[in-house]
mmCIF file of C-alpha atoms in Angstrom:
data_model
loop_
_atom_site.group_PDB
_atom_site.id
_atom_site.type_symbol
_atom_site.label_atom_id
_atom_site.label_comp_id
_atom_site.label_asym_id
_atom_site.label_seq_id
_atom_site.Cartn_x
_atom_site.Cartn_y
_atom_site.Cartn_z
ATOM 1 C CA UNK A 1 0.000 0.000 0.000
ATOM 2 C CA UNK A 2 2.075 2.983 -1.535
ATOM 3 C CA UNK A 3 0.825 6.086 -2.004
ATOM 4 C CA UNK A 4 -0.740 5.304 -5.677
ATOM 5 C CA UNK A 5 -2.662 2.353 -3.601
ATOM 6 C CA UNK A 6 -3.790 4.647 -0.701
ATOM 7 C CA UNK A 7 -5.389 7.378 -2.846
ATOM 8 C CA UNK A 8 -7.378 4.272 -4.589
ATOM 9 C CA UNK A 9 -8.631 3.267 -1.222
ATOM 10 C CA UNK A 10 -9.931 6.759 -0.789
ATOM 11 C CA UNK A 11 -11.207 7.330 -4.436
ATOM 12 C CA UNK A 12 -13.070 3.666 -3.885
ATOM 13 C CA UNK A 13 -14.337 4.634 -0.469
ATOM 14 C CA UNK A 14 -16.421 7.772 -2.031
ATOM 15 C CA UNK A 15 -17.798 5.020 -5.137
ATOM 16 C CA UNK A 16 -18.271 1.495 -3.185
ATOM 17 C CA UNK A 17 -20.510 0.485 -5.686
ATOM 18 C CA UNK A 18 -17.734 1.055 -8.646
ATOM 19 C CA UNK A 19 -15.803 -2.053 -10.234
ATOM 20 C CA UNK A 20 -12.100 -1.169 -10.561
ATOM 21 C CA UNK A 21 -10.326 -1.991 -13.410
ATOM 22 C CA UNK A 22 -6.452 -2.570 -13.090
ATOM 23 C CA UNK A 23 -3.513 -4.368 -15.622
ATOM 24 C CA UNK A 24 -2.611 -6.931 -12.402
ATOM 25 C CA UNK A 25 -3.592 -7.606 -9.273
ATOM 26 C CA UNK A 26 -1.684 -9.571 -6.898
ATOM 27 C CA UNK A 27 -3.887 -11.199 -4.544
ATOM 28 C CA UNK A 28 -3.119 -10.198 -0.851
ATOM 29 C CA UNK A 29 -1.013 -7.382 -1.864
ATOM 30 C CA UNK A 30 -3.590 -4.120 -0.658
ATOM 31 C CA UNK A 31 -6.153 -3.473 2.068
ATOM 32 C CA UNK A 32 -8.632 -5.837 2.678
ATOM 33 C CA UNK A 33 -10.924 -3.609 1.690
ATOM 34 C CA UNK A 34 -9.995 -3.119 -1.130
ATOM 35 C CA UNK A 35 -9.630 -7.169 -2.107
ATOM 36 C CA UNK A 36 -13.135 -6.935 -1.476
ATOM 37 C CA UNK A 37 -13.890 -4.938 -4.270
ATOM 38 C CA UNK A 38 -15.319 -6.089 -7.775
ATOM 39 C CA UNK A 39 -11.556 -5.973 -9.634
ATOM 40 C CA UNK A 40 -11.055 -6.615 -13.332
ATOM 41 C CA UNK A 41 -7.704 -6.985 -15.121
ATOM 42 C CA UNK A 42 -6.454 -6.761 -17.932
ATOM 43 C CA UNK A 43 -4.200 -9.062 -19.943
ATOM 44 C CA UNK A 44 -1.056 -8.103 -18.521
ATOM 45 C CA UNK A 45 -2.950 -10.580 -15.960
ATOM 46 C CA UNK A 46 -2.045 -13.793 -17.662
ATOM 47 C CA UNK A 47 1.522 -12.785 -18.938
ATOM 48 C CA UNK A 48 4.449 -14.841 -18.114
ATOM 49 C CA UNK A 49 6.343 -13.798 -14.731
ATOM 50 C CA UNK A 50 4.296 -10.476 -14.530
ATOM 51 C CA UNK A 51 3.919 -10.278 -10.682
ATOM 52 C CA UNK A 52 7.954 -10.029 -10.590
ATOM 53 C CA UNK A 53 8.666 -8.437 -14.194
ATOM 54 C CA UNK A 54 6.245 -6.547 -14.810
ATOM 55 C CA UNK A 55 8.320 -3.397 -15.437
ATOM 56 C CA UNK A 56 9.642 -5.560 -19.053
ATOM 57 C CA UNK A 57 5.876 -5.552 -19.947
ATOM 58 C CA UNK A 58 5.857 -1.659 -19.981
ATOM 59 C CA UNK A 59 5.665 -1.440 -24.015
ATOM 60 C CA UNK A 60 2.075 -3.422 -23.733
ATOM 61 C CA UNK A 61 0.577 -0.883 -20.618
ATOM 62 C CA UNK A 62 -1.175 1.062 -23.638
ATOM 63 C CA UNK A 63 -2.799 -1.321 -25.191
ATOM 64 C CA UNK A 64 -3.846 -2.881 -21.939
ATOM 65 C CA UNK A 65 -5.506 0.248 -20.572
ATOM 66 C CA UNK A 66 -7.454 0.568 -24.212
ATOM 67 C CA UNK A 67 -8.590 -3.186 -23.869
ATOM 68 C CA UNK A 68 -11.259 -2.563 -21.039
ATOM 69 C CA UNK A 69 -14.470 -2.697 -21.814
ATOM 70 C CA UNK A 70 -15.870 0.468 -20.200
ATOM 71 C CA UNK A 71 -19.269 0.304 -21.891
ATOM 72 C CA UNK A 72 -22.373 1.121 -19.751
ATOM 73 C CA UNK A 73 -20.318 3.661 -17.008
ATOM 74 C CA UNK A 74 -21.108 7.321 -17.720
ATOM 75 C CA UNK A 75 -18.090 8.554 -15.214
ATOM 76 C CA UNK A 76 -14.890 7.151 -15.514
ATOM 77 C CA UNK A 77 -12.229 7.941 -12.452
ATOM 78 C CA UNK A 78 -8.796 6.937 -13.297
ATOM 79 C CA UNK A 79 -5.642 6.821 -10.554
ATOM 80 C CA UNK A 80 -2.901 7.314 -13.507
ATOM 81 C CA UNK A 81 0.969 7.546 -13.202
ATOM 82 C CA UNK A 82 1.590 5.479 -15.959
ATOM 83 C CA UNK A 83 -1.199 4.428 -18.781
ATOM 84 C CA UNK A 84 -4.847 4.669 -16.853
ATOM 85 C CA UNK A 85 -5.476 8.108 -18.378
ATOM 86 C CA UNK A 86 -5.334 6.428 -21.724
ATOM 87 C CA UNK A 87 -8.575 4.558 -21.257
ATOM 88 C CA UNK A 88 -11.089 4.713 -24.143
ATOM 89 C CA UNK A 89 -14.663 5.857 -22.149
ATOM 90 C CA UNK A 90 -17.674 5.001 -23.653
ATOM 91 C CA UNK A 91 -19.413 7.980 -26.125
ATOM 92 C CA UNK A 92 -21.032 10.535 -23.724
ATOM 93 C CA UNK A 93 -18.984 9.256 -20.788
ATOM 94 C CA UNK A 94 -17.026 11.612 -18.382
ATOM 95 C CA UNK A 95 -13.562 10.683 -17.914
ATOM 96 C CA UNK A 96 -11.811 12.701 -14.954
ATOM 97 C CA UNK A 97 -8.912 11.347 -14.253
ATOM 98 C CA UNK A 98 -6.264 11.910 -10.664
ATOM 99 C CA UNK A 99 -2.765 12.075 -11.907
ATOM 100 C CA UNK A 100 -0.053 11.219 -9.705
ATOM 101 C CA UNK A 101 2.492 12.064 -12.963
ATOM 102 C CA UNK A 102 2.653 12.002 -16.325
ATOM 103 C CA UNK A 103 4.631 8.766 -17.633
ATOM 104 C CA UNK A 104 8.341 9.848 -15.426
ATOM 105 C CA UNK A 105 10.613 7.966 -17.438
ATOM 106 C CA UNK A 106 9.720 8.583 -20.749
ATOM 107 C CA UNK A 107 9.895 12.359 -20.028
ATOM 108 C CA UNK A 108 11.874 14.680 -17.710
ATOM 109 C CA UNK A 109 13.656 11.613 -15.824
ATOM 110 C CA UNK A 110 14.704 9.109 -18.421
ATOM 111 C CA UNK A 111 18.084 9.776 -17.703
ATOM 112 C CA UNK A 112 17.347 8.611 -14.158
ATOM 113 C CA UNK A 113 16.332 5.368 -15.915
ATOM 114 C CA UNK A 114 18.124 4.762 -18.775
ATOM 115 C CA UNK A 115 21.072 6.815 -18.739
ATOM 116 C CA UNK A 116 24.242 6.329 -18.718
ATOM 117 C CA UNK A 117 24.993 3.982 -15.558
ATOM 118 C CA UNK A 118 21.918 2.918 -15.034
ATOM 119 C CA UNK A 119 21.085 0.403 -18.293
ATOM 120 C CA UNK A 120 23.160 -1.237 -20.254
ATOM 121 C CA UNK A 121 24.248 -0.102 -23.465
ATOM 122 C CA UNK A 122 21.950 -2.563 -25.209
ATOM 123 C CA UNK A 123 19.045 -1.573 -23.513
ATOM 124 C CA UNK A 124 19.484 1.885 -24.020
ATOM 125 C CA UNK A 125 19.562 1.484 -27.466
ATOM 126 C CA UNK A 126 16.268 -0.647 -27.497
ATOM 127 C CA UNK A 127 14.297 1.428 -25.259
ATOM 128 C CA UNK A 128 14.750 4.802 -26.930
ATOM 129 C CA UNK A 129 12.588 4.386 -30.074
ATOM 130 C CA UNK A 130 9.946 2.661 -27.634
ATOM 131 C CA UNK A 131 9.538 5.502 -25.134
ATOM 132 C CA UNK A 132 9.447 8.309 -28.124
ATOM 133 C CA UNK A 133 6.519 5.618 -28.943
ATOM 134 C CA UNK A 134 5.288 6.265 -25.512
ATOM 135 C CA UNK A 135 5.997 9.725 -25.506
ATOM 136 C CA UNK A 136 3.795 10.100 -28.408
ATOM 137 C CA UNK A 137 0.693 8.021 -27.304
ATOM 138 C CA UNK A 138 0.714 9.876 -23.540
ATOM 139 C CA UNK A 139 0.453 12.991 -25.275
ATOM 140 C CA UNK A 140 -1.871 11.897 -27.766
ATOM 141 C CA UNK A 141 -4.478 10.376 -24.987
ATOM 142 C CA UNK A 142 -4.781 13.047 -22.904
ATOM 143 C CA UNK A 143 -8.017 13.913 -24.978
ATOM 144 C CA UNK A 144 -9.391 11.349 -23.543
ATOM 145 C CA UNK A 145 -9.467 12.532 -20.227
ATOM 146 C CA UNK A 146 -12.323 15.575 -19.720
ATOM 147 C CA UNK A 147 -10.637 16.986 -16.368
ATOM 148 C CA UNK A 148 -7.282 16.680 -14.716
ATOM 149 C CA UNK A 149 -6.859 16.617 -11.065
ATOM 150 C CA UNK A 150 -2.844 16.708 -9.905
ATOM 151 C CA UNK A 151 -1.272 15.909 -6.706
ATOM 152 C CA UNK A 152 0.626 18.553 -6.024
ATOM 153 C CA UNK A 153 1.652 21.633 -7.606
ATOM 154 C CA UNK A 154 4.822 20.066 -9.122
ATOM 155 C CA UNK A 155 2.694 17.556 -11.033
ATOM 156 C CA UNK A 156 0.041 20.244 -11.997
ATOM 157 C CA UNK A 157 3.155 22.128 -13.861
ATOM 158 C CA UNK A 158 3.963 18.546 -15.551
ATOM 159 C CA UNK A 159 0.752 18.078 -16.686
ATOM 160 C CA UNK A 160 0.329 21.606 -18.385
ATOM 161 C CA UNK A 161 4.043 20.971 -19.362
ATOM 162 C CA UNK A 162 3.592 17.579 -21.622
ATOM 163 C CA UNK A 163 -0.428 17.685 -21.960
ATOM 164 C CA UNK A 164 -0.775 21.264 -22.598
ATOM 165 C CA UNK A 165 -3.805 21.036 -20.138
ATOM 166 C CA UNK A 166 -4.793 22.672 -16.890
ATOM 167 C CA UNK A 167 -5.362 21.097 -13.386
ATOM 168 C CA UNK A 168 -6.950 21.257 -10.500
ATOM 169 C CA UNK A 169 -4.541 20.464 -7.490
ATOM 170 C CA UNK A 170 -5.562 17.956 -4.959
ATOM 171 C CA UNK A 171 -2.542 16.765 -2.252
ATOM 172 C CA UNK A 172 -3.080 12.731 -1.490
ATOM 173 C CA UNK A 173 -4.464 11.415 1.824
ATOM 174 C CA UNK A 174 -3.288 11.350 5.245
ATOM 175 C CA UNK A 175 -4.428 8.233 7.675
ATOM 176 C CA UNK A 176 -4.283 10.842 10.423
ATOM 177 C CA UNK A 177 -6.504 7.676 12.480
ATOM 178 C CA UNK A 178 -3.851 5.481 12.184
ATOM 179 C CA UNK A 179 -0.216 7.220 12.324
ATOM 180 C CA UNK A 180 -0.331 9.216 15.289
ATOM 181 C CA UNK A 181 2.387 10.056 17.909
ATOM 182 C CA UNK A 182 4.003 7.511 20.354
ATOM 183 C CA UNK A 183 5.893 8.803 23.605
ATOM 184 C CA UNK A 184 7.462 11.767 23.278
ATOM 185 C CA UNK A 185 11.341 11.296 23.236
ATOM 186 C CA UNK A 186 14.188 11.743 21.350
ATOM 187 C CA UNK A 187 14.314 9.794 17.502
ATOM 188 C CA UNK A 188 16.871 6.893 17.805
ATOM 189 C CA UNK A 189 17.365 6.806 14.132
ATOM 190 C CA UNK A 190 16.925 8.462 10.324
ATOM 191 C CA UNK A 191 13.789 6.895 8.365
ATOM 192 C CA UNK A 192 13.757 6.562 4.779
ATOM 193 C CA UNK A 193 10.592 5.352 3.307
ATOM 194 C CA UNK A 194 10.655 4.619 -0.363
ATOM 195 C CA UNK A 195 10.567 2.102 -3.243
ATOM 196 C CA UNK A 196 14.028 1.130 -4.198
ATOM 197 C CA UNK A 197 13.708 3.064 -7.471
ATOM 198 C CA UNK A 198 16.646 5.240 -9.642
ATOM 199 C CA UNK A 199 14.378 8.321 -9.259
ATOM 200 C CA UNK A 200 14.749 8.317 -5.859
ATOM 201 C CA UNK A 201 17.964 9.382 -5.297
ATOM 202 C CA UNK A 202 18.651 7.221 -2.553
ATOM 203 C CA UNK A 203 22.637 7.237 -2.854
ATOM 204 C CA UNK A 204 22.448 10.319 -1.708
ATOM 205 C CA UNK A 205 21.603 8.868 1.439
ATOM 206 C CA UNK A 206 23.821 6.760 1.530
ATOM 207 C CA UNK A 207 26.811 9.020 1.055
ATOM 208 C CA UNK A 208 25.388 11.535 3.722
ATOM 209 C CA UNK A 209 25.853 9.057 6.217
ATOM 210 C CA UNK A 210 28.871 7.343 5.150
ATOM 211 C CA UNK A 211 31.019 7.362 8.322
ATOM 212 C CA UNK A 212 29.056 9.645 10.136
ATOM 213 C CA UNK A 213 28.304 6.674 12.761
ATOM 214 C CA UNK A 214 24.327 8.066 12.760
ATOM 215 C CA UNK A 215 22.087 5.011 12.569
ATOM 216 C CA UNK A 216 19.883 5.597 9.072
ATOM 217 C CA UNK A 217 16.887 2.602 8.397
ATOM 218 C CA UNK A 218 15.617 2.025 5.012
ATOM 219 C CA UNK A 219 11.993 0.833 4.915
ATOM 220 C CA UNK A 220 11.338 -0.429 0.985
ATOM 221 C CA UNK A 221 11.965 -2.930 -1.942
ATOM 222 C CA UNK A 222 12.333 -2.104 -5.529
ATOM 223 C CA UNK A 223 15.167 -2.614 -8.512
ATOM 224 C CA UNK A 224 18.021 -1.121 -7.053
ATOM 225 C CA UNK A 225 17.601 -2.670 -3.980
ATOM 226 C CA UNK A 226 21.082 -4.796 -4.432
ATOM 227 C CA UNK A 227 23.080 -1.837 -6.035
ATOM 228 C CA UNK A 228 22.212 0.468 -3.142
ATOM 229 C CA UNK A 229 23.143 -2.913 -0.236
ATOM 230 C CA UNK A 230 26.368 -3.088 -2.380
ATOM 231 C CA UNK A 231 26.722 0.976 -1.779
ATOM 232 C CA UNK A 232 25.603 0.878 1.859
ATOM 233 C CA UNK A 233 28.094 1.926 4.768
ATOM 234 C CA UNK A 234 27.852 0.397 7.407
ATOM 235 C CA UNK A 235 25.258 3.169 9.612
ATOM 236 C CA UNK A 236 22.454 1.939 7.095
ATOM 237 C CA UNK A 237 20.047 -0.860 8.036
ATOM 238 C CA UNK A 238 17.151 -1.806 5.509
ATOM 239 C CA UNK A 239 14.275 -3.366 6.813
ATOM 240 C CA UNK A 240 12.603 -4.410 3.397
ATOM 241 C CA UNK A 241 9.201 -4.782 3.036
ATOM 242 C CA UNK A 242 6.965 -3.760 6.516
ATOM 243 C CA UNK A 243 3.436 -3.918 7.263
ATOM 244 C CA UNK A 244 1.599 -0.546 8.402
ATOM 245 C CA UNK A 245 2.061 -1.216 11.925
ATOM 246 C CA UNK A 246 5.652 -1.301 11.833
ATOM 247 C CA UNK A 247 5.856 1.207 9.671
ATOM 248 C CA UNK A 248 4.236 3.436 12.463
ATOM 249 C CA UNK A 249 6.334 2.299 14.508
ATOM 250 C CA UNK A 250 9.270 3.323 12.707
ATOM 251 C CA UNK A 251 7.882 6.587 12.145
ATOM 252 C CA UNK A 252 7.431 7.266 15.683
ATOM 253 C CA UNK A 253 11.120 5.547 17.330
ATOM 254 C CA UNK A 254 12.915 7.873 14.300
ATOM 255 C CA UNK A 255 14.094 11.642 14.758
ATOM 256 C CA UNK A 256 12.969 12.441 11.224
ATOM 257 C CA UNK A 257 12.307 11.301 7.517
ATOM 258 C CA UNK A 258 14.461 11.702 4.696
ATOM 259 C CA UNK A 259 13.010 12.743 0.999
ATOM 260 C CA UNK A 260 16.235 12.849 -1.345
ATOM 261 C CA UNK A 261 14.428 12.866 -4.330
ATOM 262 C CA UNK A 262 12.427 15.032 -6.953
ATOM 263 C CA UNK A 263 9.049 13.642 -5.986
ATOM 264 C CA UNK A 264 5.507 14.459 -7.303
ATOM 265 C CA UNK A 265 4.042 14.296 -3.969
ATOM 266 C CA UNK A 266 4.983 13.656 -0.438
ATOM 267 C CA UNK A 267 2.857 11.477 1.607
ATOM 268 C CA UNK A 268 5.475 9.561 4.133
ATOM 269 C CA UNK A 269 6.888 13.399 5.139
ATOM 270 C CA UNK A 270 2.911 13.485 6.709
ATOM 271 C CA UNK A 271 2.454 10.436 7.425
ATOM 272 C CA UNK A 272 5.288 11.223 9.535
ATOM 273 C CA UNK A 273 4.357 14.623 10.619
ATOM 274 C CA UNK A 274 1.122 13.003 11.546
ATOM 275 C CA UNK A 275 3.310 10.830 13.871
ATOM 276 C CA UNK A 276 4.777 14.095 15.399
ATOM 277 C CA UNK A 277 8.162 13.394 13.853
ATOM 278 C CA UNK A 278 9.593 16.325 10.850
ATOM 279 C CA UNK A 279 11.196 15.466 7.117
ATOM 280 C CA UNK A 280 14.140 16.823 5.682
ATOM 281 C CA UNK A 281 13.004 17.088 1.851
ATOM 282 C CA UNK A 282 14.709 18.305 -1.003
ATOM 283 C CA UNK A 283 13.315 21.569 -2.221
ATOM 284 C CA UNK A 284 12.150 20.849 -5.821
ATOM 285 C CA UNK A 285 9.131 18.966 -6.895
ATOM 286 C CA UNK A 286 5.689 17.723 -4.984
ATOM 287 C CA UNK A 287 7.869 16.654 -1.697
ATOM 288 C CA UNK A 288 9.008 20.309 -1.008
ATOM 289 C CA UNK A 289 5.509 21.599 -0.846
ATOM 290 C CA UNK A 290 4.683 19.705 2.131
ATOM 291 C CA UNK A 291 7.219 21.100 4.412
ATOM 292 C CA UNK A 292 7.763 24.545 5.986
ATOM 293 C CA UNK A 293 11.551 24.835 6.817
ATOM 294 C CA UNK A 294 12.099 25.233 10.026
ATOM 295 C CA UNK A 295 8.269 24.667 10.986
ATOM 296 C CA UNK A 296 7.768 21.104 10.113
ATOM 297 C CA UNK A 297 11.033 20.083 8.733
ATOM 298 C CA UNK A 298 14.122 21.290 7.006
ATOM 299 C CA UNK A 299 14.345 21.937 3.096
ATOM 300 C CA UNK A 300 18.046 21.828 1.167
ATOM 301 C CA UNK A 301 18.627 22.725 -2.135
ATOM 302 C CA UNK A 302 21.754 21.269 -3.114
ATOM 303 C CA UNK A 303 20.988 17.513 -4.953
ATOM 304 C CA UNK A 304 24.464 16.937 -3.356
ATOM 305 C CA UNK A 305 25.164 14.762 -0.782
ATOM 306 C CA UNK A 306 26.895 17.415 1.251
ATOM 307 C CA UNK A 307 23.736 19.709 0.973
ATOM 308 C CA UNK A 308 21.708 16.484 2.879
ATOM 309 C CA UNK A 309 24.423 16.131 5.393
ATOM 310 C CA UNK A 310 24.673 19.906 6.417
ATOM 311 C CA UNK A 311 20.640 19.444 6.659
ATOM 312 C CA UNK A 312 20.885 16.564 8.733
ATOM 313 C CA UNK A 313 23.355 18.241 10.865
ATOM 314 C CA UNK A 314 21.008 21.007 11.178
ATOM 315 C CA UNK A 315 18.728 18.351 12.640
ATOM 316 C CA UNK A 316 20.593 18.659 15.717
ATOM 317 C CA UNK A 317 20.028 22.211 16.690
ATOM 318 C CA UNK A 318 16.249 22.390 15.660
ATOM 319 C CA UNK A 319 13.293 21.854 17.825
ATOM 320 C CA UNK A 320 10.126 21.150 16.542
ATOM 321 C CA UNK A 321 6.643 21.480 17.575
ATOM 322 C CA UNK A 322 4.599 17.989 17.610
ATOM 323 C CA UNK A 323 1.379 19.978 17.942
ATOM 324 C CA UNK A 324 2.508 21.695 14.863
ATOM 325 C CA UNK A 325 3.481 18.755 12.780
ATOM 326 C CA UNK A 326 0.595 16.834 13.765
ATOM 327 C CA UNK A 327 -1.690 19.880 12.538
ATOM 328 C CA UNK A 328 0.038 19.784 8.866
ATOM 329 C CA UNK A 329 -0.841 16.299 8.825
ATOM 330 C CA UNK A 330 -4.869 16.536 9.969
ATOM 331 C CA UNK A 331 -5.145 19.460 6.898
ATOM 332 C CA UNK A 332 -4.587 16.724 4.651
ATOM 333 C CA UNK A 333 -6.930 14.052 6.314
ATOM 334 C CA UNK A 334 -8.241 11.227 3.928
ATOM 335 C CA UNK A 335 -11.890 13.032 4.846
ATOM 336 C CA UNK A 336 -10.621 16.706 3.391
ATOM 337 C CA UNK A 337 -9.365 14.569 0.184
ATOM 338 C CA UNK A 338 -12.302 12.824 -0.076
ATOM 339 C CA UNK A 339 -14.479 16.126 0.183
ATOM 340 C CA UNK A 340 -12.096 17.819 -2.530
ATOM 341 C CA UNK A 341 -12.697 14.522 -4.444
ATOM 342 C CA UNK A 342 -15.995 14.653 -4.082
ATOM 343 C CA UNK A 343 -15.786 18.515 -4.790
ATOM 344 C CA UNK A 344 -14.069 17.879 -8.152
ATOM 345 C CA UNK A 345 -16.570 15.220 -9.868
ATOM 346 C CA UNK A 346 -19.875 17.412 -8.907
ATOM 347 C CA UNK A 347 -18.089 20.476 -10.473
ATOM 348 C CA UNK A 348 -16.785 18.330 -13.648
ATOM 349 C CA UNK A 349 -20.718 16.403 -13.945
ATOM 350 C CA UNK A 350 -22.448 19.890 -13.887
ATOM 351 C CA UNK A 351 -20.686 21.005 -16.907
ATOM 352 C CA UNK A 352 -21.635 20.666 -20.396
ATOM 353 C CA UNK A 353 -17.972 20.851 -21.928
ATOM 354 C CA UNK A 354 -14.927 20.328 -20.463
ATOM 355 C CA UNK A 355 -12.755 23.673 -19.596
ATOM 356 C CA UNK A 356 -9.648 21.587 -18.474
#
């Protein structure tokens, strides 16, 4: 349950009549409640090793999302950071589609993907003329979406940016019910909380706390996971894969969270806050709008590892308010995005064409 799956839980909370139509599901791998749902797939389903490589089946996302048969719904709601928003809605329906980010690494970060370093030679040469392929179709399907909700500013910018389209902006949930504080003493350790992915920035980490002796946990899987052990000094501990409780737990034993990269949004700086614990975030993209230096965390502006450590070190001499951090969190209660949610589809149903 990242933060892709938690905004689904709250977009199926406000329609719990509504199938939801997916490319795979692995069984067991979300809330409950939302197991219990009516979910269709598509035929990315039934293809060979997809619940492990699923990431080689990327060139077939497109024609998966246009396979669904969406015949008979009048509103389509799609959760899209990839190919959703390229669903073919049936004449006269309304598609309004959340967009966590237009398709990442086919536009601004490729290079964090497939540039030098980070794919082999071979592979760079393969997957150039496929992602100007992609390029091309994520543009071209935007028409098929009548409104555009972003989640963050950031991603609002991206969306205008590559779509030529306008946004309404709509942060993602907090579970402000279930992280909450613990007892109120000093962090023992640094959090991250991310997927393992080259976007992430991660060993930036890394080198930060190279020799530093300050204890640093990693909470996440994902594709560099065995590059970034191999990098890994010896103040870095990753935990892998946790359930929610631990994961509140870790939230409330740390001193604060650490958000290297560009992100579109920042949900585990507030699900942290909401745990009365700050982030130190770096100050471009979706992540930096959820922190006020000095408030609720600490913003650097250097993509160096020496601009995280001097933050860090910062860390020492700063004392934050939990009342305050747990206040940023409850403004962005799943009940306020719901509302907005809510807020968005009336607005989009009571118009005749779209203006977005």
């Amino acid at each position: 349950m990242r933060g892709g799956e938690k905004v689904l839980l709250s977009l199926a909370r406000l329609f719990p009549d509504a199938p939801i139509f997916t490319l795979l599901h692995v069984p067991g791998s979300v809330a409950p409640e939302l197991e219990a749902r009516d979910i269709r797939t598509s035929f990315v389903q039934r293809l060979p090793g997809v619940t492990t490589r699923y990431r080689h089946y990327l060139p077939l996302f497109p024609a998966a999302a246009e396979s669904f048969d969406l015949g008979g719904f009048d509103l389509v709601l799609s959760s899209s950071h990839c190919v959703a928003k390229g669903v073919r809605p049936a004449p006269g329906a309304r598609h309004l589609c959340y967009c966590h980010t237009p398709m990442r690494y086919v536009w601004d970060r490729y290079d964090d993907y497939f540039g030098p370093g980070r794919a082999s030679p071979l592979v760079r040469l393969a997957i150039r003329p496929v992602a100007a392929w992609l390029r091309a179709w994520d543009a071209r399907t935007a028409s098929r979406v009548h409104r555009f909700a972003a989640n963050s500013a950031w991603v609002a910018g991206r969306i205008r940016r590559y779509y030529g389209r306008e946004s309404v902006v709509i942060p993602p949930p907090v579970d402000t019910a279930f992280f909450t504080p613990g007892a109120d003493r000093p962090g023992a350790f640094d959090l991250v909380v991310s997927a393992l992915a080259p976007y992430k920035r991660l060993e930036l980490v890394l080198d930060a706390y190279s020799f530093t002796g300050r204890p640093l946990r990693i909470v996440g899987t994902g594709p560099e996971e065995a590059r970034l052990r191999a990098l890994a000094p010896p103040e870095v501990t990753f935990l892998g894969r946790v359930d929610d409780e631990e994961l509140r737990e870790q939230y409330r034993g740390c001193r604060a969270v650490l958000m290297p990269g560009v992100e579109d949004a920042g949900i585990v700086p507030l699900e942290a806050m909401a745990c009365g614990r700050p982030a130190v975030v770096f100050g471009e993209g979706g992540g930096a709008e959820t922190v006020e230096h000095g408030s609720t965390g600490l913003v650097f502006h250097e993509p160096t590892a020496a601009a995280l450590r001097a933050a860090v070190t910062t860390l020492e001499s700063t004392r934050f308010d939990r009342l305050a951090l747990r206040a940023r969190a409850e403004a962005l209660r799943h009940e306020v995005f719901e509302e907005r949610v809510r807020a968005f589809v009336d607005d989009a149903l009571g118009h005749g064409d779209p203006e977005c």
